PDB file of C-alpha atoms and ligand atoms in Angstrom:
ATOM      1  CA  UNK A   5       4.163 -50.536  33.464  1.00  0.00           C
ATOM      2  CA  UNK A   6       4.307 -47.633  31.017  1.00  0.00           C
ATOM      3  CA  UNK A   7       2.794 -46.660  27.700  1.00  0.00           C
ATOM      4  CA  UNK A   8       6.044 -47.185  25.793  1.00  0.00           C
ATOM      5  CA  UNK A   9       5.336 -49.549  22.927  1.00  0.00           C
ATOM      6  CA  UNK A  10       1.625 -49.715  23.792  1.00  0.00           C
ATOM      7  CA  UNK A  11      -0.880 -49.890  20.945  1.00  0.00           C
ATOM      8  CA  UNK A  12      -3.431 -47.142  21.416  1.00  0.00           C
ATOM      9  CA  UNK A  13      -6.748 -47.489  19.592  1.00  0.00           C
ATOM     10  CA  UNK A  14      -8.163 -44.208  18.257  1.00  0.00           C
ATOM     11  CA  UNK A  15     -11.739 -43.880  17.069  1.00  0.00           C
ATOM     12  CA  UNK A  16     -11.854 -41.237  14.342  1.00  0.00           C
ATOM     13  CA  UNK A  17     -13.275 -40.730  10.868  1.00  0.00           C
ATOM     14  CA  UNK A  18     -11.767 -37.306  10.509  1.00  0.00           C
ATOM     15  CA  UNK A  19      -8.031 -37.895  10.207  1.00  0.00           C
ATOM     16  CA  UNK A  20      -7.162 -36.944  13.786  1.00  0.00           C
ATOM     17  CA  UNK A  21      -4.409 -39.616  13.785  1.00  0.00           C
ATOM     18  CA  UNK A  22      -2.399 -37.184  11.632  1.00  0.00           C
ATOM     19  CA  UNK A  23      -1.709 -35.045  14.699  1.00  0.00           C
ATOM     20  CA  UNK A  24      -2.377 -37.398  17.638  1.00  0.00           C
ATOM     21  CA  UNK A  25      -0.117 -40.176  16.395  1.00  0.00           C
ATOM     22  CA  UNK A  26       3.090 -38.067  16.304  1.00  0.00           C
ATOM     23  CA  UNK A  27       2.266 -36.528  19.695  1.00  0.00           C
ATOM     24  CA  UNK A  28       1.924 -39.882  21.453  1.00  0.00           C
ATOM     25  CA  UNK A  29       4.825 -41.483  19.604  1.00  0.00           C
ATOM     26  CA  UNK A  30       7.350 -38.743  20.357  1.00  0.00           C
ATOM     27  CA  UNK A  31       5.912 -37.986  23.801  1.00  0.00           C
ATOM     28  CA  UNK A  32       5.634 -41.472  25.325  1.00  0.00           C
ATOM     29  CA  UNK A  33       6.540 -43.970  22.591  1.00  0.00           C
ATOM     30  CA  UNK A  34       2.976 -45.245  22.151  1.00  0.00           C
ATOM     31  CA  UNK A  35       1.639 -46.257  18.741  1.00  0.00           C
ATOM     32  CA  UNK A  36      -1.748 -44.955  17.650  1.00  0.00           C
ATOM     33  CA  UNK A  37      -3.897 -47.256  15.506  1.00  0.00           C
ATOM     34  CA  UNK A  38      -7.080 -45.996  13.874  1.00  0.00           C
ATOM     35  CA  UNK A  39     -10.238 -47.969  14.563  1.00  0.00           C
ATOM     36  CA  UNK A  40     -13.121 -48.044  12.109  1.00  0.00           C
ATOM     37  CA  UNK A  41     -16.515 -49.674  12.378  1.00  0.00           C
ATOM     38  CA  UNK A  42     -18.356 -47.042  14.383  1.00  0.00           C
ATOM     39  CA  UNK A  43     -19.901 -43.892  12.971  1.00  0.00           C
ATOM     40  CA  UNK A  44     -18.788 -41.164  15.393  1.00  0.00           C
ATOM     41  CA  UNK A  45     -21.500 -38.897  13.966  1.00  0.00           C
ATOM     42  CA  UNK A  46     -23.919 -40.976  16.064  1.00  0.00           C
ATOM     43  CA  UNK A  47     -22.469 -39.203  19.118  1.00  0.00           C
ATOM     44  CA  UNK A  48     -23.193 -35.740  17.701  1.00  0.00           C
ATOM     45  CA  UNK A  49     -22.514 -33.571  14.646  1.00  0.00           C
ATOM     46  CA  UNK A  50     -21.545 -29.911  14.359  1.00  0.00           C
ATOM     47  CA  UNK A  51     -24.172 -29.525  11.639  1.00  0.00           C
ATOM     48  CA  UNK A  52     -26.966 -30.255  14.144  1.00  0.00           C
ATOM     49  CA  UNK A  53     -28.439 -33.439  12.563  1.00  0.00           C
ATOM     50  CA  UNK A  54     -27.465 -35.282  15.754  1.00  0.00           C
ATOM     51  CA  UNK A  55     -27.282 -33.343  19.008  1.00  0.00           C
ATOM     52  CA  UNK A  56     -24.590 -34.361  21.484  1.00  0.00           C
ATOM     53  CA  UNK A  57     -26.313 -36.097  24.402  1.00  0.00           C
ATOM     54  CA  UNK A  58     -23.482 -36.056  26.906  1.00  0.00           C
ATOM     55  CA  UNK A  59     -20.838 -33.557  27.973  1.00  0.00           C
ATOM     56  CA  UNK A  60     -17.762 -32.969  25.847  1.00  0.00           C
ATOM     57  CA  UNK A  61     -15.567 -34.937  28.283  1.00  0.00           C
ATOM     58  CA  UNK A  62     -18.025 -37.830  28.563  1.00  0.00           C
ATOM     59  CA  UNK A  63     -18.229 -38.037  24.754  1.00  0.00           C
ATOM     60  CA  UNK A  64     -14.406 -38.153  24.453  1.00  0.00           C
ATOM     61  CA  UNK A  65     -14.391 -40.958  27.071  1.00  0.00           C
ATOM     62  CA  UNK A  66     -17.110 -42.855  25.203  1.00  0.00           C
ATOM     63  CA  UNK A  67     -15.069 -42.728  22.006  1.00  0.00           C
ATOM     64  CA  UNK A  68     -12.027 -44.090  23.886  1.00  0.00           C
ATOM     65  CA  UNK A  69     -14.132 -46.924  25.359  1.00  0.00           C
ATOM     66  CA  UNK A  70     -15.633 -47.796  21.955  1.00  0.00           C
ATOM     67  CA  UNK A  71     -12.106 -47.817  20.452  1.00  0.00           C
ATOM     68  CA  UNK A  72     -11.018 -50.307  23.137  1.00  0.00           C
ATOM     69  CA  UNK A  73     -14.064 -52.472  22.515  1.00  0.00           C
ATOM     70  CA  UNK A  74     -13.671 -52.555  18.727  1.00  0.00           C
ATOM     71  CA  UNK A  75      -9.883 -53.054  18.666  1.00  0.00           C
ATOM     72  CA  UNK A  76      -9.415 -55.397  21.609  1.00  0.00           C
ATOM     73  CA  UNK A  77      -6.460 -53.201  22.685  1.00  0.00           C
ATOM     74  CA  UNK A  78      -6.038 -52.287  26.349  1.00  0.00           C
ATOM     75  CA  UNK A  79      -5.629 -48.566  25.650  1.00  0.00           C
ATOM     76  CA  UNK A  80      -8.060 -46.297  23.838  1.00  0.00           C
ATOM     77  CA  UNK A  81      -8.067 -42.670  22.768  1.00  0.00           C
ATOM     78  CA  UNK A  82     -11.048 -40.437  22.045  1.00  0.00           C
ATOM     79  CA  UNK A  83     -11.196 -36.783  21.020  1.00  0.00           C
ATOM     80  CA  UNK A  84     -14.079 -34.340  21.151  1.00  0.00           C
ATOM     81  CA  UNK A  85     -14.258 -30.664  20.286  1.00  0.00           C
ATOM     82  CA  UNK A  86     -16.594 -27.861  21.295  1.00  0.00           C
ATOM     83  CA  UNK A  87     -17.163 -24.339  20.035  1.00  0.00           C
ATOM     84  CA  UNK A  88     -18.148 -21.633  22.487  1.00  0.00           C
ATOM     85  CA  UNK A  89     -18.353 -17.829  22.351  1.00  0.00           C
ATOM     86  CA  UNK A  90     -14.903 -16.279  22.505  1.00  0.00           C
ATOM     87  CA  UNK A  91     -13.874 -14.987  25.953  1.00  0.00           C
ATOM     88  CA  UNK A  92     -12.981 -11.692  24.186  1.00  0.00           C
ATOM     89  CA  UNK A  93     -16.561 -11.274  22.987  1.00  0.00           C
ATOM     90  CA  UNK A  94     -15.798 -11.522  19.247  1.00  0.00           C
ATOM     91  CA  UNK A  95     -15.984 -14.729  17.250  1.00  0.00           C
ATOM     92  CA  UNK A  96     -15.888 -18.330  18.292  1.00  0.00           C
ATOM     93  CA  UNK A  97     -13.554 -20.276  20.592  1.00  0.00           C
ATOM     94  CA  UNK A  98     -12.545 -23.913  20.166  1.00  0.00           C
ATOM     95  CA  UNK A  99     -11.963 -26.250  23.126  1.00  0.00           C
ATOM     96  CA  UNK A 100     -10.461 -29.664  22.376  1.00  0.00           C
ATOM     97  CA  UNK A 101     -10.283 -32.613  24.775  1.00  0.00           C
ATOM     98  CA  UNK A 102      -8.359 -35.832  24.175  1.00  0.00           C
ATOM     99  CA  UNK A 103      -9.082 -38.661  26.636  1.00  0.00           C
ATOM    100  CA  UNK A 104      -6.842 -41.689  27.014  1.00  0.00           C
ATOM    101  CA  UNK A 105      -8.149 -44.709  28.927  1.00  0.00           C
ATOM    102  CA  UNK A 106      -5.651 -47.403  29.934  1.00  0.00           C
ATOM    103  CA  UNK A 107      -7.505 -50.480  31.202  1.00  0.00           C
ATOM    104  CA  UNK A 108      -4.259 -52.206  32.310  1.00  0.00           C
ATOM    105  CA  UNK A 109      -3.282 -49.330  34.596  1.00  0.00           C
ATOM    106  CA  UNK A 110      -6.858 -48.399  35.437  1.00  0.00           C
ATOM    107  CA  UNK A 111      -6.342 -44.728  34.589  1.00  0.00           C
ATOM    108  CA  UNK A 112      -7.909 -42.010  32.511  1.00  0.00           C
ATOM    109  CA  UNK A 113      -5.765 -39.052  31.434  1.00  0.00           C
ATOM    110  CA  UNK A 114      -7.128 -36.021  29.597  1.00  0.00           C
ATOM    111  CA  UNK A 115      -5.260 -33.525  27.443  1.00  0.00           C
ATOM    112  CA  UNK A 116      -6.784 -30.116  26.698  1.00  0.00           C
ATOM    113  CA  UNK A 117      -6.141 -27.153  24.428  1.00  0.00           C
ATOM    114  CA  UNK A 118      -8.174 -24.151  23.383  1.00  0.00           C
ATOM    115  CA  UNK A 119      -7.853 -21.202  21.070  1.00  0.00           C
ATOM    116  CA  UNK A 120      -9.564 -18.975  18.516  1.00  0.00           C
ATOM    117  CA  UNK A 121     -11.711 -20.912  16.036  1.00  0.00           C
ATOM    118  CA  UNK A 122     -12.093 -20.494  12.295  1.00  0.00           C
ATOM    119  CA  UNK A 123     -15.860 -20.782  12.512  1.00  0.00           C
ATOM    120  CA  UNK A 124     -18.215 -18.557  10.538  1.00  0.00           C
ATOM    121  CA  UNK A 125     -21.727 -18.768   9.147  1.00  0.00           C
ATOM    122  CA  UNK A 126     -23.987 -16.545   7.124  1.00  0.00           C
ATOM    123  CA  UNK A 127     -26.700 -16.279   4.532  1.00  0.00           C
ATOM    124  CA  UNK A 128     -25.870 -15.602   0.889  1.00  0.00           C
ATOM    125  CA  UNK A 129     -28.163 -14.605  -1.982  1.00  0.00           C
ATOM    126  CA  UNK A 130     -25.458 -13.783  -4.511  1.00  0.00           C
ATOM    127  CA  UNK A 131     -22.001 -15.001  -5.491  1.00  0.00           C
ATOM    128  CA  UNK A 132     -20.585 -11.777  -3.985  1.00  0.00           C
ATOM    129  CA  UNK A 133     -22.148 -12.554  -0.580  1.00  0.00           C
ATOM    130  CA  UNK A 134     -20.981 -16.143  -0.901  1.00  0.00           C
ATOM    131  CA  UNK A 135     -17.413 -14.967  -1.551  1.00  0.00           C
ATOM    132  CA  UNK A 136     -17.507 -12.702   1.475  1.00  0.00           C
ATOM    133  CA  UNK A 137     -18.444 -15.593   3.789  1.00  0.00           C
ATOM    134  CA  UNK A 138     -15.896 -17.884   2.123  1.00  0.00           C
ATOM    135  CA  UNK A 139     -13.075 -15.354   2.642  1.00  0.00           C
ATOM    136  CA  UNK A 140     -13.942 -14.971   6.322  1.00  0.00           C
ATOM    137  CA  UNK A 141     -14.026 -18.761   6.668  1.00  0.00           C
ATOM    138  CA  UNK A 142     -10.488 -19.172   5.353  1.00  0.00           C
ATOM    139  CA  UNK A 143     -11.811 -21.072   2.322  1.00  0.00           C
ATOM    140  CA  UNK A 144     -10.679 -23.176   0.494  1.00  0.00           C
ATOM    141  CA  UNK A 145      -8.081 -24.352   3.086  1.00  0.00           C
ATOM    142  CA  UNK A 146     -11.046 -24.545   5.485  1.00  0.00           C
ATOM    143  CA  UNK A 147     -14.059 -26.475   4.158  1.00  0.00           C
ATOM    144  CA  UNK A 148     -17.625 -25.174   3.931  1.00  0.00           C
ATOM    145  CA  UNK A 149     -21.173 -26.548   4.205  1.00  0.00           C
ATOM    146  CA  UNK A 150     -24.111 -25.155   2.222  1.00  0.00           C
ATOM    147  CA  UNK A 151     -27.845 -25.720   2.509  1.00  0.00           C
ATOM    148  CA  UNK A 152     -30.988 -23.959   1.309  1.00  0.00           C
ATOM    149  CA  UNK A 153     -32.743 -21.433   3.603  1.00  0.00           C
ATOM    150  CA  UNK A 154     -31.385 -21.704   7.119  1.00  0.00           C
ATOM    151  CA  UNK A 155     -29.286 -23.607   9.653  1.00  0.00           C
ATOM    152  CA  UNK A 156     -31.837 -26.362  10.269  1.00  0.00           C
ATOM    153  CA  UNK A 157     -32.920 -27.020   6.656  1.00  0.00           C
ATOM    154  CA  UNK A 158     -32.260 -30.405   5.062  1.00  0.00           C
ATOM    155  CA  UNK A 159     -30.157 -30.832   1.942  1.00  0.00           C
ATOM    156  CA  UNK A 160     -26.724 -29.937   3.334  1.00  0.00           C
ATOM    157  CA  UNK A 161     -23.684 -30.331   1.102  1.00  0.00           C
ATOM    158  CA  UNK A 162     -20.603 -30.839   3.284  1.00  0.00           C
ATOM    159  CA  UNK A 163     -16.864 -30.937   2.832  1.00  0.00           C
ATOM    160  CA  UNK A 164     -16.704 -28.315   0.065  1.00  0.00           C
ATOM    161  CA  UNK A 165     -13.049 -27.384  -0.578  1.00  0.00           C
ATOM    162  CA  UNK A 166     -12.906 -25.893  -4.093  1.00  0.00           C
ATOM    163  CA  UNK A 167     -14.406 -22.798  -5.734  1.00  0.00           C
ATOM    164  CA  UNK A 168     -16.089 -24.727  -8.580  1.00  0.00           C
ATOM    165  CA  UNK A 169     -17.814 -27.109  -6.148  1.00  0.00           C
ATOM    166  CA  UNK A 170     -18.764 -24.185  -3.875  1.00  0.00           C
ATOM    167  CA  UNK A 171     -20.403 -22.318  -6.754  1.00  0.00           C
ATOM    168  CA  UNK A 172     -22.206 -25.495  -7.880  1.00  0.00           C
ATOM    169  CA  UNK A 173     -23.450 -26.232  -4.332  1.00  0.00           C
ATOM    170  CA  UNK A 174     -24.549 -22.594  -3.951  1.00  0.00           C
ATOM    171  CA  UNK A 175     -26.550 -22.619  -7.202  1.00  0.00           C
ATOM    172  CA  UNK A 176     -28.386 -25.858  -6.437  1.00  0.00           C
ATOM    173  CA  UNK A 177     -29.119 -24.747  -2.851  1.00  0.00           C
ATOM    174  CA  UNK A 178     -30.431 -21.387  -4.115  1.00  0.00           C
ATOM    175  CA  UNK A 179     -32.647 -23.170  -6.652  1.00  0.00           C
ATOM    176  CA  UNK A 180     -34.047 -25.352  -3.850  1.00  0.00           C
ATOM    177  CA  UNK A 181     -34.694 -22.411  -1.528  1.00  0.00           C
ATOM    178  CA  UNK A 182     -38.172 -20.815  -1.641  1.00  0.00           C
ATOM    179  CA  UNK A 183     -36.770 -17.301  -1.007  1.00  0.00           C
ATOM    180  CA  UNK A 184     -33.450 -17.802  -2.797  1.00  0.00           C
ATOM    181  CA  UNK A 185     -31.229 -17.755   0.279  1.00  0.00           C
ATOM    182  CA  UNK A 186     -28.390 -20.152   1.000  1.00  0.00           C
ATOM    183  CA  UNK A 187     -27.039 -20.868   4.471  1.00  0.00           C
ATOM    184  CA  UNK A 188     -23.255 -21.201   4.425  1.00  0.00           C
ATOM    185  CA  UNK A 189     -21.107 -22.295   7.355  1.00  0.00           C
ATOM    186  CA  UNK A 190     -17.677 -23.663   8.236  1.00  0.00           C
ATOM    187  CA  UNK A 191     -17.278 -27.428   8.079  1.00  0.00           C
ATOM    188  CA  UNK A 192     -15.939 -27.954  11.581  1.00  0.00           C
ATOM    189  CA  UNK A 193     -14.886 -31.575  11.127  1.00  0.00           C
ATOM    190  CA  UNK A 194     -11.171 -31.782  11.908  1.00  0.00           C
ATOM    191  CA  UNK A 195      -9.996 -32.838   8.442  1.00  0.00           C
ATOM    192  CA  UNK A 196     -11.828 -29.866   6.894  1.00  0.00           C
ATOM    193  CA  UNK A 197     -10.678 -27.281   9.429  1.00  0.00           C
ATOM    194  CA  UNK A 198      -6.894 -26.944   9.794  1.00  0.00           C
ATOM    195  CA  UNK A 199      -7.270 -24.375  12.580  1.00  0.00           C
ATOM    196  CA  UNK A 200      -9.184 -26.939  14.622  1.00  0.00           C
ATOM    197  CA  UNK A 201      -6.708 -29.676  13.680  1.00  0.00           C
ATOM    198  CA  UNK A 202      -3.950 -27.466  15.092  1.00  0.00           C
ATOM    199  CA  UNK A 203      -5.825 -27.153  18.392  1.00  0.00           C
ATOM    200  CA  UNK A 204      -6.275 -30.955  18.494  1.00  0.00           C
ATOM    201  CA  UNK A 205      -2.518 -31.274  17.945  1.00  0.00           C
ATOM    202  CA  UNK A 206      -1.900 -29.052  20.982  1.00  0.00           C
ATOM    203  CA  UNK A 207      -4.368 -31.111  23.052  1.00  0.00           C
ATOM    204  CA  UNK A 208      -2.432 -34.224  21.990  1.00  0.00           C
ATOM    205  CA  UNK A 209       0.844 -32.604  23.057  1.00  0.00           C
ATOM    206  CA  UNK A 210      -0.737 -31.682  26.396  1.00  0.00           C
ATOM    207  CA  UNK A 211      -1.869 -35.309  26.829  1.00  0.00           C
ATOM    208  CA  UNK A 212       1.598 -36.617  25.943  1.00  0.00           C
ATOM    209  CA  UNK A 213       3.226 -34.228  28.430  1.00  0.00           C
ATOM    210  CA  UNK A 214       0.891 -35.447  31.174  1.00  0.00           C
ATOM    211  CA  UNK A 215       1.522 -39.081  30.286  1.00  0.00           C
ATOM    212  CA  UNK A 216       5.257 -38.416  30.556  1.00  0.00           C
ATOM    213  CA  UNK A 217       4.811 -37.017  34.081  1.00  0.00           C
ATOM    214  CA  UNK A 218       4.717 -39.679  36.821  1.00  0.00           C
ATOM    215  CA  UNK A 219       2.917 -39.125  40.118  1.00  0.00           C
ATOM    216  CA  UNK A 220       5.570 -38.271  42.760  1.00  0.00           C
ATOM    217  CA  UNK A 221       3.784 -40.547  45.259  1.00  0.00           C
ATOM    218  CA  UNK A 222       2.776 -43.694  43.337  1.00  0.00           C
ATOM    219  CA  UNK A 223       4.663 -43.329  40.033  1.00  0.00           C
ATOM    220  CA  UNK A 224       1.656 -43.748  37.745  1.00  0.00           C
ATOM    221  CA  UNK A 225       1.637 -41.713  34.513  1.00  0.00           C
ATOM    222  CA  UNK A 226      -0.642 -38.732  34.019  1.00  0.00           C
ATOM    223  CA  UNK A 227       0.187 -36.383  36.890  1.00  0.00           C
ATOM    224  CA  UNK A 228      -0.877 -32.799  36.144  1.00  0.00           C
ATOM    225  CA  UNK A 229      -3.184 -29.839  36.527  1.00  0.00           C
ATOM    226  CA  UNK A 230      -6.588 -30.544  38.065  1.00  0.00           C
ATOM    227  CA  UNK A 231      -7.989 -27.135  38.989  1.00  0.00           C
ATOM    228  CA  UNK A 232      -7.145 -23.564  39.916  1.00  0.00           C
ATOM    229  CA  UNK A 233      -8.293 -22.200  43.262  1.00  0.00           C
ATOM    230  CA  UNK A 234      -9.131 -18.587  43.987  1.00  0.00           C
ATOM    231  CA  UNK A 235      -8.404 -16.531  47.106  1.00  0.00           C
ATOM    232  CA  UNK A 236      -5.231 -14.600  46.282  1.00  0.00           C
ATOM    233  CA  UNK A 237      -4.743 -12.027  49.052  1.00  0.00           C
ATOM    234  CA  UNK A 238      -5.174  -8.324  48.317  1.00  0.00           C
ATOM    235  CA  UNK A 239      -1.824  -6.472  48.219  1.00  0.00           C
ATOM    236  CA  UNK A 240      -3.222  -3.642  50.351  1.00  0.00           C
ATOM    237  CA  UNK A 241      -5.251  -5.358  53.071  1.00  0.00           C
ATOM    238  CA  UNK A 242      -4.724  -9.114  52.698  1.00  0.00           C
ATOM    239  CA  UNK A 243      -8.391  -9.993  52.124  1.00  0.00           C
ATOM    240  CA  UNK A 244      -8.963 -13.071  49.950  1.00  0.00           C
ATOM    241  CA  UNK A 245     -10.045 -12.095  46.415  1.00  0.00           C
ATOM    242  CA  UNK A 246     -11.598 -13.988  43.504  1.00  0.00           C
ATOM    243  CA  UNK A 247      -8.176 -13.985  41.770  1.00  0.00           C
ATOM    244  CA  UNK A 248      -6.417 -17.336  41.330  1.00  0.00           C
ATOM    245  CA  UNK A 249      -4.264 -18.215  44.352  1.00  0.00           C
ATOM    246  CA  UNK A 250      -2.821 -21.572  43.251  1.00  0.00           C
ATOM    247  CA  UNK A 251      -2.984 -24.431  40.770  1.00  0.00           C
ATOM    248  CA  UNK A 252      -3.746 -27.898  42.097  1.00  0.00           C
ATOM    249  CA  UNK A 253      -1.912 -30.742  40.380  1.00  0.00           C
ATOM    250  CA  UNK A 254      -3.219 -34.233  41.084  1.00  0.00           C
ATOM    251  CA  UNK A 255      -2.639 -37.908  40.439  1.00  0.00           C
ATOM    252  CA  UNK A 256      -5.149 -39.730  38.223  1.00  0.00           C
ATOM    253  CA  UNK A 257      -5.135 -42.782  40.537  1.00  0.00           C
ATOM    254  CA  UNK A 258      -3.995 -42.080  44.111  1.00  0.00           C
ATOM    255  CA  UNK A 259      -5.076 -39.195  46.390  1.00  0.00           C
ATOM    256  CA  UNK A 260      -1.748 -37.337  46.064  1.00  0.00           C
ATOM    257  CA  UNK A 261      -2.082 -33.617  45.263  1.00  0.00           C
ATOM    258  CA  UNK A 262       0.261 -30.667  45.051  1.00  0.00           C
ATOM    259  CA  UNK A 263      -0.632 -27.038  45.530  1.00  0.00           C
ATOM    260  CA  UNK A 264       1.467 -24.715  43.375  1.00  0.00           C
ATOM    261  CA  UNK A 265       0.890 -21.179  44.649  1.00  0.00           C
ATOM    262  CA  UNK A 266       0.996 -18.113  42.418  1.00  0.00           C
ATOM    263  CA  UNK A 267       3.528 -15.510  43.453  1.00  0.00           C
ATOM    264  CA  UNK A 268       2.547 -12.000  44.400  1.00  0.00           C
ATOM    265  CA  UNK A 269      -0.735 -10.543  45.540  1.00  0.00           C
ATOM    266  CA  UNK A 270      -3.953  -9.370  43.950  1.00  0.00           C
ATOM    267  CA  UNK A 271      -4.503  -5.746  42.995  1.00  0.00           C
ATOM    268  CA  UNK A 272      -6.804  -3.852  45.395  1.00  0.00           C
ATOM    269  CA  UNK A 273      -9.017  -3.311  42.321  1.00  0.00           C
ATOM    270  CA  UNK A 274     -10.098  -6.958  42.708  1.00  0.00           C
ATOM    271  CA  UNK A 275     -10.520  -6.737  46.481  1.00  0.00           C
ATOM    272  CA  UNK A 276     -14.047  -6.989  47.945  1.00  0.00           C
ATOM    273  CA  UNK A 277     -12.900  -4.837  50.907  1.00  0.00           C
ATOM    274  CA  UNK A 278     -10.844  -2.097  49.140  1.00  0.00           C
ATOM    275  CA  UNK A 279     -13.061  -1.971  46.022  1.00  0.00           C
ATOM    276  CA  UNK A 280     -16.486  -3.291  46.993  1.00  0.00           C
TER     277      UNK A 280
HETATM  278 ZN1   ZN B 323      -7.960  -5.047  49.955  1.00  0.00          ZN
HETATM  279 ZN1   ZN B 324      -0.393 -41.263  42.509  1.00  0.00          ZN
END
């Protein structure tokens, strides 16, 4: 049994089918169908009204399960993003997970992508300060959210994508703010943030590539990377270092695993013996 021709239910309010549907269709011949009837904001919002209760992966899984429940299809797809500090120390980093659950095959397969985020926030008192934040946010291609005062204040206006509506939202927020400040931030919902949508597209392509890879032992779809293991030997003395030694690829159903070693050796600079 494969995913070719399967109807895959996707729970989204934010247009993610635009990128996930082509990925699954061209990758494995599956057809994505959008499911409505559940407010995904109940599982967490980027604007902090609802905190995410579970991990990013568990939330993606939950969305896939809800999609299956609501559609009656055997296969469901859920996507969840997270924003973390950039590994380079400047700016914000976006991690996207896309989880596919196939109840016929009894498997869960996860696609992942990450990259720099278009994610800014700041406080504006004047149109000039507002413009500065908007330029950094990639506005108006990337949407904005305004609210009086600070990040936790009520009265947010979301999904702003034009200069006239931004100025209008700014003026009413400033009028409602006791000290005249307006908190402005990126609207991180996928359909308002093309940079994020691009990362979701890459996560979808990663998922499709996994789904197109059968397990060499049992033939089930979804074979791929599970983890990287450290212990690469030092080039000078052979001591195991904290550098990555190999990638482990694993089946999503049977115990079959493959170790794919990295070539070469670690620099003595990373060696606990040569460079303690
Ligand atoms: Zn060494
Ligand atoms: Zn297997």
